Coordinates of C-alpha atoms and ligand atoms in Angstrom, one line a residue:
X1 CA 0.0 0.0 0.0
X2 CA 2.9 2.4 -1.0
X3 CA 1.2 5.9 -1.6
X4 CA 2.7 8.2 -4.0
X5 CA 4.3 10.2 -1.3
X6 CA 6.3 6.6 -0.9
X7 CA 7.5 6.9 -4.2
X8 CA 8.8 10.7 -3.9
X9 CA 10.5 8.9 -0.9
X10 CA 12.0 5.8 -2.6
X11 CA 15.0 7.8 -4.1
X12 CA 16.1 9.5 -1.5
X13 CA 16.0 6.1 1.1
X14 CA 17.9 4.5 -1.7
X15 CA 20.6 7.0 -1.5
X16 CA 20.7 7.1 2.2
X17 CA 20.8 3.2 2.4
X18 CA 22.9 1.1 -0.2
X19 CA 22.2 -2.1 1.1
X20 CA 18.1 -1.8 0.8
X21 CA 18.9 0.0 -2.7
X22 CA 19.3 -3.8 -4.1
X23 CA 16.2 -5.2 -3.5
X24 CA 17.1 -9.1 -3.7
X25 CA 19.9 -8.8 -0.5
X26 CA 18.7 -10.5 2.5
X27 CA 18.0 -9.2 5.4
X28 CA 20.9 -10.1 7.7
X29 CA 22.9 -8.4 4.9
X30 CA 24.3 -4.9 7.0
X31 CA 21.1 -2.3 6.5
X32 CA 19.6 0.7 7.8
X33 CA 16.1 0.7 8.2
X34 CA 14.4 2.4 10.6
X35 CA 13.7 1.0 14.0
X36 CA 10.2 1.5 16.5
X37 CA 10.5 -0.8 19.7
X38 CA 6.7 -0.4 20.9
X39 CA 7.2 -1.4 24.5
X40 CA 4.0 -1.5 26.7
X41 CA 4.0 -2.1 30.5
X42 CA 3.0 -4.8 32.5
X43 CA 0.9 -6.2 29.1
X44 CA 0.4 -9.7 29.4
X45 CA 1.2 -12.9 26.5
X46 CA -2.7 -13.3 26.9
X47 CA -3.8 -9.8 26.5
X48 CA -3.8 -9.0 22.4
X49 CA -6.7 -10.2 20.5
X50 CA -3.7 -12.0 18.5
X51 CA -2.5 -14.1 21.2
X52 CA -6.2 -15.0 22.5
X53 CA -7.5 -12.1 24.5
X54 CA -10.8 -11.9 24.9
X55 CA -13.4 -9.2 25.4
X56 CA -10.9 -6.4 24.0
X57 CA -10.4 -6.0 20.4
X58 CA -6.6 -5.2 19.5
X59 CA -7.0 -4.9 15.3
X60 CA -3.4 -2.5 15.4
X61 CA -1.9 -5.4 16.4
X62 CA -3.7 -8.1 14.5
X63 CA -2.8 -6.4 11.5
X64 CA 1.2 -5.7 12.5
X65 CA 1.3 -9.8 13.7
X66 CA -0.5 -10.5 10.4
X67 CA 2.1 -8.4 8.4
X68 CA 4.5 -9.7 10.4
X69 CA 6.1 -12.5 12.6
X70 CA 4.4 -13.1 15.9
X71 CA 6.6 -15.2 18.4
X72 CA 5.2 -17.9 21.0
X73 CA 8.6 -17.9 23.4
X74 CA 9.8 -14.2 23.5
X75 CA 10.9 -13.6 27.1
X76 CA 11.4 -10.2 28.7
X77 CA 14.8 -10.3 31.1
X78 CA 13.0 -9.4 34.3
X79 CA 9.4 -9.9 36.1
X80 CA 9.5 -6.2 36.6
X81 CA 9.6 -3.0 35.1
X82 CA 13.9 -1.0 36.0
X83 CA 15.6 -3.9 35.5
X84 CA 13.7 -5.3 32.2
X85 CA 14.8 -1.9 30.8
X86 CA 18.0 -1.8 32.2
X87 CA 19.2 -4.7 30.4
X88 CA 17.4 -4.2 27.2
X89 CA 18.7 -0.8 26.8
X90 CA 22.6 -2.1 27.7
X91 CA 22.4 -5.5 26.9
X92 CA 23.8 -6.5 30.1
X93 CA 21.6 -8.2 32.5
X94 CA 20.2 -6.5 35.7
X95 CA 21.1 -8.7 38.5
X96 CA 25.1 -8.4 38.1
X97 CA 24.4 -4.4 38.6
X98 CA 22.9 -3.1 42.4
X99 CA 20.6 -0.7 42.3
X100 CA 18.7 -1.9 39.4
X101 CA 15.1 -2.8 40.9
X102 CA 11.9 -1.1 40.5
X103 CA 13.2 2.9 40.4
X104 CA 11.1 5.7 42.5
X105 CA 10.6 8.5 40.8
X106 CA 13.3 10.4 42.5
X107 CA 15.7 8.2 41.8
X108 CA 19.3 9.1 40.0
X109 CA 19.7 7.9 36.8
X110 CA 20.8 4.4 37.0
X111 CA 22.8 4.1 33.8
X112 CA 25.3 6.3 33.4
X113 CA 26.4 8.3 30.7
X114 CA 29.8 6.4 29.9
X115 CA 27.3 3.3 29.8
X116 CA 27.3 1.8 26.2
X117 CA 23.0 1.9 25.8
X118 CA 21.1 0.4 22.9
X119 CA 20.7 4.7 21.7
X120 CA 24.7 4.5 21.7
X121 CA 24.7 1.7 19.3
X122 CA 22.4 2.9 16.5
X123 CA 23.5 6.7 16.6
X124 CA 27.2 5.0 15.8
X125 CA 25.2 3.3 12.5
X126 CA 23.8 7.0 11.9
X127 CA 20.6 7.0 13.1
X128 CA 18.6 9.9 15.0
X129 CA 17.8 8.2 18.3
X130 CA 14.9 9.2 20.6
X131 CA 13.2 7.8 23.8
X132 CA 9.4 8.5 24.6
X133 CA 7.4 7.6 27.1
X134 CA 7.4 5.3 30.2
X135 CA 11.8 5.6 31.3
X136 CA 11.6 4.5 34.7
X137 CA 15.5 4.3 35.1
X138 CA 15.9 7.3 37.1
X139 CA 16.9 10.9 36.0
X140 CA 19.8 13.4 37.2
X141 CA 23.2 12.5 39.6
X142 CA 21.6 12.2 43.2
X143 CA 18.7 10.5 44.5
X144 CA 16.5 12.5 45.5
X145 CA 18.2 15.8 45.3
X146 CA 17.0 17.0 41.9
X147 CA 16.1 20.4 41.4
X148 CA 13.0 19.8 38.8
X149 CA 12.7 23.2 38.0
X150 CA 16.2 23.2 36.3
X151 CA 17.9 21.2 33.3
X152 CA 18.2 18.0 35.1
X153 CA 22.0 16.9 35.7
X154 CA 21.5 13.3 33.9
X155 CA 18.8 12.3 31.7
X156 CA 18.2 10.2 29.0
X157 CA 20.2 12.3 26.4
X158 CA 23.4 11.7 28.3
X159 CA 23.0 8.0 26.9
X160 CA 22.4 8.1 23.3
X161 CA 18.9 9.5 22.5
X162 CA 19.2 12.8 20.9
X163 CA 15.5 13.1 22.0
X164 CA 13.4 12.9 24.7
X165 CA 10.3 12.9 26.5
X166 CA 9.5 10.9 29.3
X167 CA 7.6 10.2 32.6
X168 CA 10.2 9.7 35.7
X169 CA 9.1 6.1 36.6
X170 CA 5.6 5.2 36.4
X171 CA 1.9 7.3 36.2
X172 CA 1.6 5.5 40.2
X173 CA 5.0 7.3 41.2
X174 CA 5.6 11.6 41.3
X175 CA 6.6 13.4 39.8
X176 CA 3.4 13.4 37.6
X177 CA 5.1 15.5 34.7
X178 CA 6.7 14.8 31.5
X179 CA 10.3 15.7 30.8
X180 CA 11.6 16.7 27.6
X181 CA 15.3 16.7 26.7
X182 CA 15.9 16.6 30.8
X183 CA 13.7 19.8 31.4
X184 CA 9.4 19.5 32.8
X185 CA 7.5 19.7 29.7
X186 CA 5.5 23.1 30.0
X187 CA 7.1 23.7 33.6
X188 CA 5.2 26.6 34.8
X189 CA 6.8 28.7 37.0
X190 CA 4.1 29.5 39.5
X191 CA 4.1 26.2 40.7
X192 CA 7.6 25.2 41.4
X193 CA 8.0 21.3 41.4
X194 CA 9.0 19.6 44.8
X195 CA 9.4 16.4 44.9
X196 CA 10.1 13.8 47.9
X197 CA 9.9 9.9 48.9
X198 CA 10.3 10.7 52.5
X199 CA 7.9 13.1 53.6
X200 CA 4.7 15.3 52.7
X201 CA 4.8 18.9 52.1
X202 CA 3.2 21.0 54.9
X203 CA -0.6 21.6 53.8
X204 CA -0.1 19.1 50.9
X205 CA -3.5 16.7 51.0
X206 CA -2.6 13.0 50.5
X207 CA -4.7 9.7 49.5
X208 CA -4.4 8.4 52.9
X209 CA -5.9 12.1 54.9
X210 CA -8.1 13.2 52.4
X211 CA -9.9 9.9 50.4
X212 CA -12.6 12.5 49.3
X213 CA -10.2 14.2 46.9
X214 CA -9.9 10.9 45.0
X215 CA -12.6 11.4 42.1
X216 CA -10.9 9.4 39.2
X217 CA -9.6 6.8 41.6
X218 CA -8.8 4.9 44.9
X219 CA -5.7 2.7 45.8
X220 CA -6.5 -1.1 47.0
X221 CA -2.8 -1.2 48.4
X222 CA -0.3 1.5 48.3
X223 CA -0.5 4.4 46.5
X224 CA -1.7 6.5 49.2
X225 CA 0.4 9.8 49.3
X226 CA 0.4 12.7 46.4
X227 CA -2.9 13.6 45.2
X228 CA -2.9 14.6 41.0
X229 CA -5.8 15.0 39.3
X230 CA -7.7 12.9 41.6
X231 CA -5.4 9.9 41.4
X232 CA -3.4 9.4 44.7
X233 CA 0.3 8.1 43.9
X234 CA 3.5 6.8 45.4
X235 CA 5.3 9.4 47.1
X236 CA 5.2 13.2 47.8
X237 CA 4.6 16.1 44.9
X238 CA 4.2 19.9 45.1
X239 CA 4.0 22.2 42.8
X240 CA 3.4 21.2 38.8
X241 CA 0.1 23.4 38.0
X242 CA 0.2 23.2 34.0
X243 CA 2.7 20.6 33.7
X244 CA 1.0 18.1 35.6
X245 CA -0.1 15.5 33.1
X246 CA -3.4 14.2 33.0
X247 CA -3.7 10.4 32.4
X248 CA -6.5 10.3 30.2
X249 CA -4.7 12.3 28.1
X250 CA -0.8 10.3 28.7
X251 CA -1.4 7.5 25.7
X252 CA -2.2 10.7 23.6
X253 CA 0.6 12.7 24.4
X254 CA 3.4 10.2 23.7
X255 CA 1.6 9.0 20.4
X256 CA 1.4 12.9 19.7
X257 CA 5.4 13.3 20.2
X258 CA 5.7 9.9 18.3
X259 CA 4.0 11.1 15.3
X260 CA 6.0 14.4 15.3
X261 CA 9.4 12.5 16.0
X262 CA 8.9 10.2 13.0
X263 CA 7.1 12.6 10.5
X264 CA 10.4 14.6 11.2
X265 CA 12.9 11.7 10.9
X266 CA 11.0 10.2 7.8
X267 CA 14.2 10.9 5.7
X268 CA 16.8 9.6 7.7
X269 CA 17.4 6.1 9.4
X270 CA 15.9 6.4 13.2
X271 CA 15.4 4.5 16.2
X272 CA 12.3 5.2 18.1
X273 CA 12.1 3.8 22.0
X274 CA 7.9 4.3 22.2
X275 CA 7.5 3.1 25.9
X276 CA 3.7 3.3 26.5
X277 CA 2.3 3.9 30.0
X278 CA -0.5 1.2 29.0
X279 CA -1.0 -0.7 30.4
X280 CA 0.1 -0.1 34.1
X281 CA -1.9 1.4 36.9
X282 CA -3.5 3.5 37.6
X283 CA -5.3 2.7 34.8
X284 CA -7.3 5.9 33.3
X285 CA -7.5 5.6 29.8
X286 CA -8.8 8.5 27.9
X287 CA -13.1 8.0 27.7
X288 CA -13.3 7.1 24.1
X289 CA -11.9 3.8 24.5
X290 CA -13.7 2.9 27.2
X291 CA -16.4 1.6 25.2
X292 CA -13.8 -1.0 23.6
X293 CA -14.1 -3.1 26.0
X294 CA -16.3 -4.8 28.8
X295 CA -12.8 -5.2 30.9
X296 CA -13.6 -2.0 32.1
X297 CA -10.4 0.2 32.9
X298 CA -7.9 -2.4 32.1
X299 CA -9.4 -3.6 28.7
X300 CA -9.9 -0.3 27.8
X301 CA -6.3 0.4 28.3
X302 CA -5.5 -2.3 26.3
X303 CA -7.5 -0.9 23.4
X304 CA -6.1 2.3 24.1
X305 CA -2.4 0.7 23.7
X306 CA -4.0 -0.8 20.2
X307 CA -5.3 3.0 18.9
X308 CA -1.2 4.2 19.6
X309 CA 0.0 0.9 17.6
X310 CA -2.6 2.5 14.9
X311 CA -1.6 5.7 15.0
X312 CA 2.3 4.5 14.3
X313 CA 1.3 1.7 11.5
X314 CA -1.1 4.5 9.5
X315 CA 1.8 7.4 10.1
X316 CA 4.6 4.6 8.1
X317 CA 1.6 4.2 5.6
X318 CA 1.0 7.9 5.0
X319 CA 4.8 8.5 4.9
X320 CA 4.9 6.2 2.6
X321 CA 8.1 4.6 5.0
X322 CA 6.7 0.9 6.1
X323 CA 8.4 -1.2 4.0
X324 CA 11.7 0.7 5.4
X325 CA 10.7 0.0 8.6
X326 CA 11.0 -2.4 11.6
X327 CA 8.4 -2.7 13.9
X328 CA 9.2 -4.7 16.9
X329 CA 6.0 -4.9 19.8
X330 CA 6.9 -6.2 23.3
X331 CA 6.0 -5.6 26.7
X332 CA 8.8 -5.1 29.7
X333 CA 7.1 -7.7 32.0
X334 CA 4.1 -10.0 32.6
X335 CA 0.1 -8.7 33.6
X336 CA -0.8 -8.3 37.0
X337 CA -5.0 -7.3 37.6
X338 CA -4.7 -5.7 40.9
X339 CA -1.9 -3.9 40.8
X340 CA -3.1 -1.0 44.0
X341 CA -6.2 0.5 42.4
X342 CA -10.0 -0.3 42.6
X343 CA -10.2 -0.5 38.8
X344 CA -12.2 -3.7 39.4
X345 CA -9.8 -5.3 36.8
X346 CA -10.5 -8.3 38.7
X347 CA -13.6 -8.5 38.8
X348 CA -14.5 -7.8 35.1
X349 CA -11.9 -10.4 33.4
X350 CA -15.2 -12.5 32.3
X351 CA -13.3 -15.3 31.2
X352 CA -10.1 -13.5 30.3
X353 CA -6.6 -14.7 31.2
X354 CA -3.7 -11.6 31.2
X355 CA -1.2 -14.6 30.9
X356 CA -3.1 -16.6 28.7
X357 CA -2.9 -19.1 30.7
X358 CA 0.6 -18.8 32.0
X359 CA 1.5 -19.7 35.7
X360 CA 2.3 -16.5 38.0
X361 CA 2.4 -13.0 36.5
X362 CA 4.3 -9.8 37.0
X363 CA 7.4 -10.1 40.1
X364 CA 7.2 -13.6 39.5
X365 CA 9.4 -16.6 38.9
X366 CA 6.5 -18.7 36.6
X367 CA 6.7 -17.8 32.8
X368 CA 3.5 -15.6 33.5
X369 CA 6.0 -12.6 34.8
X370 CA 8.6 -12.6 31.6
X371 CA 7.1 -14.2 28.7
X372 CA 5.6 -11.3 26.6
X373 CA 3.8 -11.0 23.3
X374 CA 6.6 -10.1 20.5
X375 CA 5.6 -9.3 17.6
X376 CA 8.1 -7.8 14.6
X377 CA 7.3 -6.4 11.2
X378 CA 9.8 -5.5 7.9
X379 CA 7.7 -5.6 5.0
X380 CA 9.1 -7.9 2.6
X381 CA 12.3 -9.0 5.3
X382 CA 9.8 -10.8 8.2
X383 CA 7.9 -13.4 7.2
X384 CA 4.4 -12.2 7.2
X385 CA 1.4 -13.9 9.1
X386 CA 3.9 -16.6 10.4
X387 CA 4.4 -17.8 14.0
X388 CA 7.6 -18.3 15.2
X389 CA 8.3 -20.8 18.2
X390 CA 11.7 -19.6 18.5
X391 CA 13.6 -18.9 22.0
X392 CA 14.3 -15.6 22.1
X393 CA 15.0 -12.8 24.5
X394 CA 15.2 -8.9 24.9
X395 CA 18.4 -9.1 26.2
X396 CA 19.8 -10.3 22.4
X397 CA 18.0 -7.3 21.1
X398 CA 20.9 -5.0 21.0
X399 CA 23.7 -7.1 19.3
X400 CA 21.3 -8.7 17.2
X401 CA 20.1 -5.0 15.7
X402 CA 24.1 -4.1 15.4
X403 CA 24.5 -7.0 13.6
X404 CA 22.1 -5.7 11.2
X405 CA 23.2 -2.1 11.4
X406 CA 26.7 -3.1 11.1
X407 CA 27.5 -1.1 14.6
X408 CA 30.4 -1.8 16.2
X409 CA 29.9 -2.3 20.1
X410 CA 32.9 -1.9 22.2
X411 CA 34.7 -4.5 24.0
X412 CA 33.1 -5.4 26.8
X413 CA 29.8 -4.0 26.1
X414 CA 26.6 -5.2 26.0
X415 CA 28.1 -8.7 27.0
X416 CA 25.1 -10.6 27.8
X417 CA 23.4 -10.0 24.6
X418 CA 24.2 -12.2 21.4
X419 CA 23.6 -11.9 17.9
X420 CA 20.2 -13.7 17.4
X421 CA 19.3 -11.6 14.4
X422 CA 18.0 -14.2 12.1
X423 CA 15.7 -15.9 14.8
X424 CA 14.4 -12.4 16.1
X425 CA 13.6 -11.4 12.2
X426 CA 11.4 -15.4 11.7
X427 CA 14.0 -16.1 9.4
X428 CA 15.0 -19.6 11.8
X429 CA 13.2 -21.2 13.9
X430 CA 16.6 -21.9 15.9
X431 CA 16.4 -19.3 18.9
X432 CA 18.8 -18.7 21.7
X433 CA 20.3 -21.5 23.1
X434 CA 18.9 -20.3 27.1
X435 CA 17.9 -16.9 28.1
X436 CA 17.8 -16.1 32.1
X437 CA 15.0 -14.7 33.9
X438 CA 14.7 -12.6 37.1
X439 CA 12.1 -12.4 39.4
X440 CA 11.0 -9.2 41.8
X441 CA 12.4 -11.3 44.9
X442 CA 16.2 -11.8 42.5
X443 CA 15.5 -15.4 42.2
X444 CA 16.8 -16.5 38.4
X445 CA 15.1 -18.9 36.1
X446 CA 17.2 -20.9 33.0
X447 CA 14.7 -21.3 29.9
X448 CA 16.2 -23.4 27.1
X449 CA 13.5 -24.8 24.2
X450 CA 13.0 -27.3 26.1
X451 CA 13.1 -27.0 29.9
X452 CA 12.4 -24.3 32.3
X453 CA 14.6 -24.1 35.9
X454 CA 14.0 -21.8 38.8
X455 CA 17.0 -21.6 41.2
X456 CA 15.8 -22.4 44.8
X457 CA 14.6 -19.0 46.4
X458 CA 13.2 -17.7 49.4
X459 CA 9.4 -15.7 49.7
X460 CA 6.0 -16.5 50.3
X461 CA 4.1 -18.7 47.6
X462 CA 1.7 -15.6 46.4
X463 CA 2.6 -12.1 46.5
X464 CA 1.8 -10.9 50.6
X465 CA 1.4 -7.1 49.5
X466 CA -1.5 -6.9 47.5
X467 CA -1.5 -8.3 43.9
X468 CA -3.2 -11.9 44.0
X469 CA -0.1 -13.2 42.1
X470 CA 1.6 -17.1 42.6
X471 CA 5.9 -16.3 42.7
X472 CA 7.0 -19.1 42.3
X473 CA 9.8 -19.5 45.0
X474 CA 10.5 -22.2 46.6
X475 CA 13.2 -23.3 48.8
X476 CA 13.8 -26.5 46.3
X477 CA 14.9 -26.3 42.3
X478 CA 12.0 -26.5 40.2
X479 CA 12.1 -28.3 36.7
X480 CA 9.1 -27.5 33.9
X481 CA 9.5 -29.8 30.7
X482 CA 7.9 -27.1 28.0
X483 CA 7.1 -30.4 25.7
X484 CA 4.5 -32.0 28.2
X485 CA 1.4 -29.9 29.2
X486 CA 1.6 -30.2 32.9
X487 CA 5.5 -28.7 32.7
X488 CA 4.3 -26.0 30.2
X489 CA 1.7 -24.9 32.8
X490 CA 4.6 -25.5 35.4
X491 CA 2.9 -27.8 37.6
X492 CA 4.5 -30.6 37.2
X493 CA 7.7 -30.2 39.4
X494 CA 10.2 -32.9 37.5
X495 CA 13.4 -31.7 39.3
X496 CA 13.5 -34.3 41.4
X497 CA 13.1 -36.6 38.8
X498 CA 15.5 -35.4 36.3
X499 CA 18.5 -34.6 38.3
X500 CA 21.2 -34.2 35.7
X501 CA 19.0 -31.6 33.7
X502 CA 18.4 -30.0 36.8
X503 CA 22.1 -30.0 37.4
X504 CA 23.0 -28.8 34.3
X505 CA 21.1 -25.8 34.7
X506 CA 22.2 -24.7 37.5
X507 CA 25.7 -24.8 35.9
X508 CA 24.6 -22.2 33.1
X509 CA 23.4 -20.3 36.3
X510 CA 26.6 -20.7 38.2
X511 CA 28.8 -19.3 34.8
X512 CA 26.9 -16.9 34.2
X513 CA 27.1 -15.5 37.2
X514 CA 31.1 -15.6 37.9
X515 CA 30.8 -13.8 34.6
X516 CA 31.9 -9.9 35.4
Ligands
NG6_1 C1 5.0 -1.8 43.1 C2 3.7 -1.0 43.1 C3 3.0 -1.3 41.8 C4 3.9 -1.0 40.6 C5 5.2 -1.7 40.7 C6 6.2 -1.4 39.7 C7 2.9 -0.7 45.4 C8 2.0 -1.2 46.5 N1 2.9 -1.4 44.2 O1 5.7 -1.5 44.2 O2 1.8 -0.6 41.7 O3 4.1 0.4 40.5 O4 5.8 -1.4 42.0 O5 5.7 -1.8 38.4 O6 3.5 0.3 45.6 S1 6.6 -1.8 37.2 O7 5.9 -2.4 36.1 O8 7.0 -0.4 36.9 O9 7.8 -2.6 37.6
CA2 CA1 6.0 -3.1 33.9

């Protein structure tokens, strides 16, 4: 569906990029195209109409899996938010580095700027790099101690992106603003921005005192401190007046500076981070898709997810730049339905499974918590409408995509991740040979195609805070065998069973982590 605008474009992406100029060379052959990682949050392998949702309609991202290669055993590096980022963005897992769990939104930035980041890597191919959206791995050089009414000291164009325009951490953590290029987004300055973990601001109302101010929502657990527009949060805010996002209107925004990024990047290679907020609490999609759905606020987030995935796959259309274009879809952990709102999530599932049937979920050790939908797209590259079993993880994201870009990372960079570029395009069903897996508690899991092993741990059997979630540790090794259906729905313990597998897997473990 090449418009005539595609055409004007054809000569000019020729020029720019030799190897797509010959039409015949395959794709591993060193290439430029442009890259969009569409990661949501805490979206589930069960929750897209293309993976057997139910009850939500997700056409976006029928039609990209249909056009594309949708994969059945992708796997994000960590049950939880910080450190599933950290290590796709470095390619260098989360558990060897402290400091890399679930960030507060004053938190420093955890990477730092000599860091070799995923940004670094396809700005040395060229490309115009930006980050939107969802960062959640903290922002200037001292916890705590930023001064958000100034250019903050560290941000996310000390690593790479040329652009940016980000929440903190999450929409449940202050501050409630966006940040662009390391300054607040429309900071106004008769409302000073405050921010602090620790304690309230004298005369500041918070969920907990004043449960009348909540109007769009209440918490279930947590989220009981800063009040913004009638949503109380995690942690301590003053200050904001017109900068203070509204989270009806957050989905829009970063599609809005998506649209603008890309329509002013058409004519040069680009790598576009689009971290969505959807679909993690609190969950306040804008009204029009709340019709979507009869999920109620968490379906309707999940159409609301599908209307950005539109908005990107008609803007490539109308720029006539889609066939130039990799689309890669993926989610930075598993579902979780209560996750501290009453958004009756729960309640309203009607038959709907976030995992899709997965054991566990978000923070946990069971494949619910990392195996995510994955879905990638390059017109006339990826297979279209194919499924792909292969084994394959975020973390092999960044060498794979040099491989292709013909970046050179630095010695001793990214060392975790390994050039997996043929089974991440569909072009081999031969994945990774393991890939590791880290719970909220640091417990670590070995998947190979076969077997799943999850290192003895310590922690209650479901999650004591709040979400209704199973974690998988256990004080004894656990053994899944994929190929039977009881091990696939990790019930079927078969450690004890099968004690040289289990043995073996540990060992991977055991390397990897002497590994520096
Ligand atoms: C938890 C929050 C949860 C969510 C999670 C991080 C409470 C009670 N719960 O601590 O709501 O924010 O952290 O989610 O505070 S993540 O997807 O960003 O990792
Ligand atoms: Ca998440």
């Amino acid at each position: 569906m090449l418009t005539s605008t595609a055409k004007s474009f054809a000569p000019a992406a020729a020029m720019l990029i030799p190897a797509l100029a010959a039409a015949q060379s395959p794709a591993r052959e060193q290439a430029r195209p442009n890259v969009i990682m569409i990661y949501a949050d805490d979206l589930g392998y069960g929750d897209l109409e293309c993976y057997g949702a139910k009850n939500v309609k997700t056409p976006a991202v029928n039609r990209l899996a249909a056009e594309g290669t949708r994969f059945t055993n992708a796997h994000a590096t960590a049950a939880t938010s910080t450190p599933s980022r950290y290590s796709l963005l470095t390619g260098r897992y989360a558990w060897r580095d402290p400091g890399t769990d679930v960030a507060n939104g004053d938190a420093a930035m955890i990477l730092k700027s000599e860091q070799y980041t995923m940004a670094d890597m396809f700005r040395s191919a060229g490309y115009a790099t930006a980050a939107l959206g969802k960062w959640h791995l903290g922002l200037g050089s001292e916890s705590g101690k930023q001064d958000w009414n100034a250019t903050l000291a560290a941000s996310p164009n000390d690593l790479g992106f040329d652009y940016s325009y980000i929440m903190a951490a999450t929409a449940d953590r202050v501050p409630c603003v966006f940040i662009e290029n390391g300054q607040v987004a429309n900071w106004d300055p008769e409302a000073p921005i405050e921010v602090s973990y620790k304690q309230n601001f004298p005369g500041e109302p918070t969920g907990k005192d004043n449960p009348e101010l909540l109007y769009n929502l209440k918490p279930s657990h947590g989220h009981n401190q800063a009040i913004v527009n009638g949503i109380s949060r995690i942690g301590y805010m003053k200050g904001g007046g017109k900068a203070l996002w509204k989270d009806e209107d957050i989905a829009d925004s970063i599609a809005d500076h998506a649209v603008r990024y890309i329509t002013e990047n058409a004519s040069r290679p680009f790598f576009l981070y689009l971290a969505t907020n959807d679909v993690h609490v609190p969950r306040f999609p804008h009204p029009r898709h709340r019709s979507k759905t009869t999920m109620g606020l968490r379906g309707a987030a999940i159409a609301q997810f599908d209307a950005t995935v539109e908005t990107v796959l008609n803007l490539l259309d109308s720029l006539g730049i889609a066939d130039n274009t990799i689309v890669m879809l993926s989610s930075d952990n598993g579902p979780v339905v209560d996750d501290g709102y009453i958004d009756q999530a729960e309640e309203l599932l009607n038959g709907h499974s976030p995992t899709g049937g997965l054991r566990g979920g978000k923070y946990s050790c069971f494949e619910g918590g990392t195996r995510i939908p994955f879905i990638v797209r390059w017109p006339g590259k990826v297979p279209a409408g194919k499924t792909s079993e292969a084994l394959v993880s975020q973390i092999d994201w960044l060498a794979s995509l040099a491989s292709l870009t013909g970046a050179r990372i630095p010695r001793g960079a990214a060392a975790d991740s390994r050039r997996q570029l043929d089974a991440i395009l569909g072009l081999t069903p031969d994945g990774a040979p393991y890939v590791i897996e880290q719970a909220s508690n640091h417990a670590l899991s070995v998947r190979t195609p076969r077997w799943k092993y999850i290192e003895p741990s310590k922690g209650k059997p479901r999650i004591p805070w709040g979400p209704d979630i199973e974690t998988g540790y256990l004080l004894q090794p656990q053994l899944y065998d994929q190929t039977t259906e009881a091990g696939r729905l990790e019930q079927e313990n078969v450690a004890p069973a099968n004690p040289a597998e289990t043995e073996r897997l540990a060992a991977i473990l055991a390397a990897e982590r002497l590994k520096p």
